[in-house]
C-alpha positions as a LaTeX table, in Angstrom:
\begin{tabular}{lrrr}
\hline
Residue & $x$ (\AA) & $y$ (\AA) & $z$ (\AA) \\
\hline
Unk1 & 0.00 & 0.00 & 0.00 \\
Unk2 & 2.87 & 2.36 & 0.76 \\
Unk3 & 4.37 & 1.84 & $-2.69$ \\
Unk4 & 0.95 & 2.36 & $-4.23$ \\
Unk5 & 0.72 & 5.67 & $-2.36$ \\
Unk6 & 4.17 & 6.69 & $-3.63$ \\
Unk7 & 3.04 & 5.84 & $-7.18$ \\
Unk8 & 0.08 & 8.17 & $-6.71$ \\
Unk9 & $-2.78$ & 5.77 & $-6.06$ \\
Unk10 & $-5.41$ & 8.00 & $-4.53$ \\
Unk11 & $-6.68$ & 6.00 & $-1.55$ \\
Unk12 & $-3.66$ & 3.84 & $-0.80$ \\
Unk13 & $-2.43$ & 5.83 & 2.18 \\
Unk14 & $-5.92$ & 5.93 & 3.69 \\
Unk15 & $-6.12$ & 2.14 & 3.42 \\
Unk16 & $-2.69$ & 1.81 & 5.03 \\
Unk17 & $-3.86$ & 3.97 & 7.93 \\
Unk18 & $-7.08$ & 1.99 & 8.25 \\
Unk19 & $-5.03$ & $-1.17$ & 8.69 \\
Unk20 & $-2.64$ & 0.26 & 11.27 \\
Unk21 & $-4.63$ & 3.02 & 12.98 \\
Unk22 & $-5.48$ & 1.12 & 16.19 \\
Unk23 & $-1.88$ & 0.06 & 16.75 \\
Unk24 & $-0.52$ & 3.55 & 16.04 \\
Unk25 & $-3.08$ & 5.20 & 18.33 \\
Unk26 & $-2.25$ & 2.81 & 21.18 \\
Unk27 & 1.46 & 3.46 & 20.63 \\
Unk28 & 0.89 & 7.22 & 20.80 \\
Unk29 & $-1.22$ & 6.87 & 23.96 \\
Unk30 & 1.41 & 4.75 & 25.70 \\
Unk31 & 4.24 & 7.05 & 24.73 \\
Unk32 & 2.58 & 10.41 & 25.45 \\
Unk33 & 1.61 & 12.03 & 28.72 \\
Unk34 & $-1.91$ & 13.03 & 27.67 \\
Unk35 & $-4.52$ & 11.98 & 25.14 \\
Unk36 & $-4.24$ & 15.43 & 23.55 \\
Unk37 & $-0.48$ & 15.06 & 23.14 \\
Unk38 & $-1.02$ & 11.56 & 21.75 \\
Unk39 & $-3.53$ & 12.85 & 19.21 \\
Unk40 & $-1.29$ & 15.74 & 18.16 \\
Unk41 & 1.78 & 13.49 & 17.96 \\
Unk42 & $-0.08$ & 10.91 & 15.90 \\
Unk43 & $-1.24$ & 13.60 & 13.50 \\
Unk44 & 2.32 & 14.93 & 13.18 \\
Unk45 & 3.62 & 11.41 & 12.62 \\
Unk46 & 1.06 & 10.60 & 9.93 \\
Unk47 & 1.82 & 13.83 & 8.10 \\
Unk48 & 5.50 & 12.97 & 8.25 \\
Unk49 & 4.87 & 9.43 & 7.01 \\
Unk50 & 2.70 & 10.75 & 4.17 \\
Unk51 & 5.38 & 13.23 & 3.10 \\
Unk52 & 8.35 & 10.86 & 3.41 \\
Unk53 & 6.77 & 7.65 & 2.10 \\
Unk54 & 9.09 & 7.65 & $-0.90$ \\
Unk55 & 12.10 & 7.40 & 1.43 \\
Unk56 & 10.90 & 4.07 & 2.92 \\
Unk57 & 13.66 & 1.56 & 2.16 \\
Unk58 & 11.75 & $-1.64$ & 3.02 \\
Unk59 & 14.44 & $-2.72$ & 5.50 \\
Unk60 & 11.64 & $-3.27$ & 8.03 \\
Unk61 & 7.92 & $-3.83$ & 7.85 \\
Unk62 & 5.74 & $-0.82$ & 7.13 \\
Unk63 & 4.11 & $-1.24$ & 10.56 \\
Unk64 & 7.52 & $-0.99$ & 12.28 \\
Unk65 & 8.41 & 2.05 & 10.19 \\
Unk66 & 5.13 & 3.76 & 11.13 \\
Unk67 & 5.59 & 2.74 & 14.78 \\
Unk68 & 9.02 & 4.38 & 14.88 \\
Unk69 & 7.67 & 7.58 & 13.32 \\
Unk70 & 4.88 & 7.75 & 15.92 \\
Unk71 & 7.28 & 7.12 & 18.82 \\
Unk72 & 9.67 & 9.78 & 17.54 \\
Unk73 & 6.82 & 12.29 & 17.11 \\
Unk74 & 5.71 & 11.62 & 20.70 \\
Unk75 & 9.24 & 12.03 & 22.03 \\
Unk76 & 9.61 & 15.28 & 20.07 \\
Unk77 & 6.42 & 16.61 & 21.66 \\
Unk78 & 7.62 & 15.57 & 25.12 \\
Unk79 & 10.87 & 17.46 & 24.54 \\
Unk80 & 8.92 & 20.54 & 23.44 \\
Unk81 & 6.71 & 20.35 & 26.52 \\
Unk82 & 9.54 & 19.85 & 29.01 \\
Unk83 & 7.86 & 21.70 & 31.84 \\
Unk84 & 4.87 & 19.66 & 32.92 \\
Unk85 & 2.59 & 19.90 & 35.89 \\
Unk86 & 2.84 & 16.66 & 37.88 \\
Unk87 & $-0.24$ & 15.04 & 39.38 \\
Unk88 & 0.36 & 12.93 & 42.45 \\
Unk89 & $-1.53$ & 9.65 & 42.73 \\
Unk90 & $-0.56$ & 8.47 & 46.18 \\
Unk91 & $-2.26$ & 5.62 & 48.02 \\
Unk92 & $-3.72$ & 8.14 & 50.50 \\
Unk93 & $-5.54$ & 10.10 & 47.78 \\
Unk94 & $-6.93$ & 7.12 & 45.92 \\
Unk95 & $-10.08$ & 5.40 & 47.18 \\
Unk96 & $-10.15$ & 1.62 & 47.58 \\
Unk97 & $-12.17$ & $-0.31$ & 45.00 \\
Unk98 & $-15.52$ & $-1.49$ & 46.37 \\
Unk99 & $-16.04$ & $-4.71$ & 44.43 \\
Unk100 & $-13.63$ & $-7.59$ & 43.94 \\
Unk101 & $-13.03$ & $-6.89$ & 40.19 \\
Unk102 & $-15.39$ & $-4.30$ & 38.80 \\
Unk103 & $-14.81$ & $-2.07$ & 35.80 \\
Unk104 & $-14.04$ & 0.96 & 37.95 \\
Unk105 & $-11.41$ & $-0.96$ & 39.92 \\
Unk106 & $-9.78$ & $-2.11$ & 36.69 \\
Unk107 & $-9.79$ & 1.47 & 35.37 \\
Unk108 & $-8.25$ & 2.74 & 38.61 \\
Unk109 & $-5.56$ & 0.06 & 38.44 \\
Unk110 & $-4.88$ & 1.00 & 34.83 \\
Unk111 & $-4.52$ & 4.66 & 35.84 \\
Unk112 & $-2.09$ & 3.78 & 38.64 \\
Unk113 & 0.04 & 1.64 & 36.33 \\
Unk114 & $-0.12$ & 4.25 & 33.55 \\
Unk115 & 0.95 & 6.96 & 35.99 \\
Unk116 & 3.92 & 4.85 & 37.06 \\
Unk117 & 4.78 & 4.16 & 33.43 \\
Unk118 & 4.56 & 7.85 & 32.50 \\
Unk119 & 6.78 & 8.80 & 35.43 \\
Unk120 & 9.67 & 7.00 & 33.73 \\
Unk121 & 12.10 & 8.92 & 31.53 \\
Unk122 & 10.92 & 8.83 & 27.90 \\
Unk123 & 13.78 & 6.60 & 26.71 \\
Unk124 & 13.03 & 3.94 & 29.34 \\
Unk125 & 9.26 & 4.17 & 28.78 \\
Unk126 & 9.67 & 3.84 & 25.02 \\
Unk127 & 11.89 & 0.77 & 25.37 \\
Unk128 & 9.50 & $-0.87$ & 27.84 \\
Unk129 & 6.44 & $-0.16$ & 25.69 \\
Unk130 & 8.14 & $-1.60$ & 22.62 \\
Unk131 & 9.35 & $-4.76$ & 24.38 \\
Unk132 & 6.78 & $-5.51$ & 27.10 \\
Unk133 & 3.57 & $-4.04$ & 25.69 \\
Unk134 & 4.01 & $-4.18$ & 21.93 \\
Unk135 & 5.93 & $-7.47$ & 21.93 \\
Unk136 & 8.85 & $-6.41$ & 19.76 \\
Unk137 & 12.11 & $-8.27$ & 20.17 \\
Unk138 & 15.13 & $-6.47$ & 21.56 \\
Unk139 & 16.67 & $-6.39$ & 18.08 \\
Unk140 & 13.51 & $-4.96$ & 16.52 \\
Unk141 & 13.17 & $-2.31$ & 19.22 \\
Unk142 & 16.83 & $-1.37$ & 18.87 \\
Unk143 & 16.42 & $-0.97$ & 15.11 \\
Unk144 & 13.23 & 1.08 & 15.47 \\
Unk145 & 14.73 & 3.40 & 18.07 \\
Unk146 & 18.15 & 3.59 & 16.44 \\
Unk147 & 20.13 & 2.44 & 19.47 \\
Unk148 & 22.23 & $-0.66$ & 20.25 \\
Unk149 & 20.51 & $-3.76$ & 21.64 \\
Unk150 & 22.42 & $-3.41$ & 24.91 \\
Unk151 & 20.94 & 0.06 & 25.34 \\
Unk152 & 17.43 & $-1.34$ & 24.96 \\
Unk153 & 18.19 & $-4.05$ & 27.53 \\
Unk154 & 19.60 & $-1.59$ & 30.06 \\
Unk155 & 16.74 & 0.89 & 29.54 \\
Unk156 & 14.23 & $-1.90$ & 30.11 \\
Unk157 & 16.05 & $-3.13$ & 33.21 \\
Unk158 & 16.23 & 0.36 & 34.72 \\
Unk159 & 12.62 & 1.07 & 33.77 \\
Unk160 & 11.36 & $-2.20$ & 35.28 \\
Unk161 & 13.29 & $-1.46$ & 38.48 \\
Unk162 & 11.70 & 1.98 & 38.73 \\
Unk163 & 8.24 & 0.57 & 38.02 \\
Unk164 & 8.74 & $-2.03$ & 40.73 \\
Unk165 & 9.65 & 0.69 & 43.22 \\
Unk166 & 6.70 & 2.87 & 42.22 \\
Unk167 & 4.20 & 0.00 & 42.29 \\
Unk168 & 5.51 & $-1.72$ & 45.43 \\
Unk169 & 2.41 & $-0.69$ & 47.37 \\
Unk170 & 0.35 & $-3.03$ & 45.15 \\
Unk171 & 1.98 & $-6.03$ & 46.85 \\
Unk172 & $-0.38$ & $-5.36$ & 49.80 \\
Unk173 & $-3.42$ & $-7.53$ & 48.94 \\
Unk174 & $-5.73$ & $-4.78$ & 50.17 \\
Unk175 & $-4.52$ & $-2.57$ & 47.34 \\
Unk176 & $-5.33$ & $-5.07$ & 44.59 \\
Unk177 & $-8.99$ & $-5.85$ & 45.26 \\
\hline
\end{tabular}
């Protein structure tokens, strides 16, 4: 589809986006601090992909190429927005879930984990998202992010350590109901 777009086929890029939109949106959400930043970054990334489609060298899959463009657009936006207001989600300010496993409890848990994930430095968060959430291999993540495999491994190790420290309070069974 990407080559068809480069050749001028009218709806080829739209079809490519239809196929990969969910994955790209989830990538932007996981890499950005806010939904608004994710939406803006995704739009920037898609414009970039549209403009630079002819430079795609087919060394990786189109999905990986698009993924890398989205991640880079998110990281660029994070760099531009360096000063951010932090929101504290401490155990004292969060209410306990009422039911054993209701939708609200799952949403709250997701927010706690997302907050911990977003508190990581962008390079560690990006590596963890690529490896642990998106399922890329270390080699694939290294190629997408343009860093050595050892760097990906160390970023993941440091990121997992920080997440463990930030989520330690979940080990108390009362905090996981």
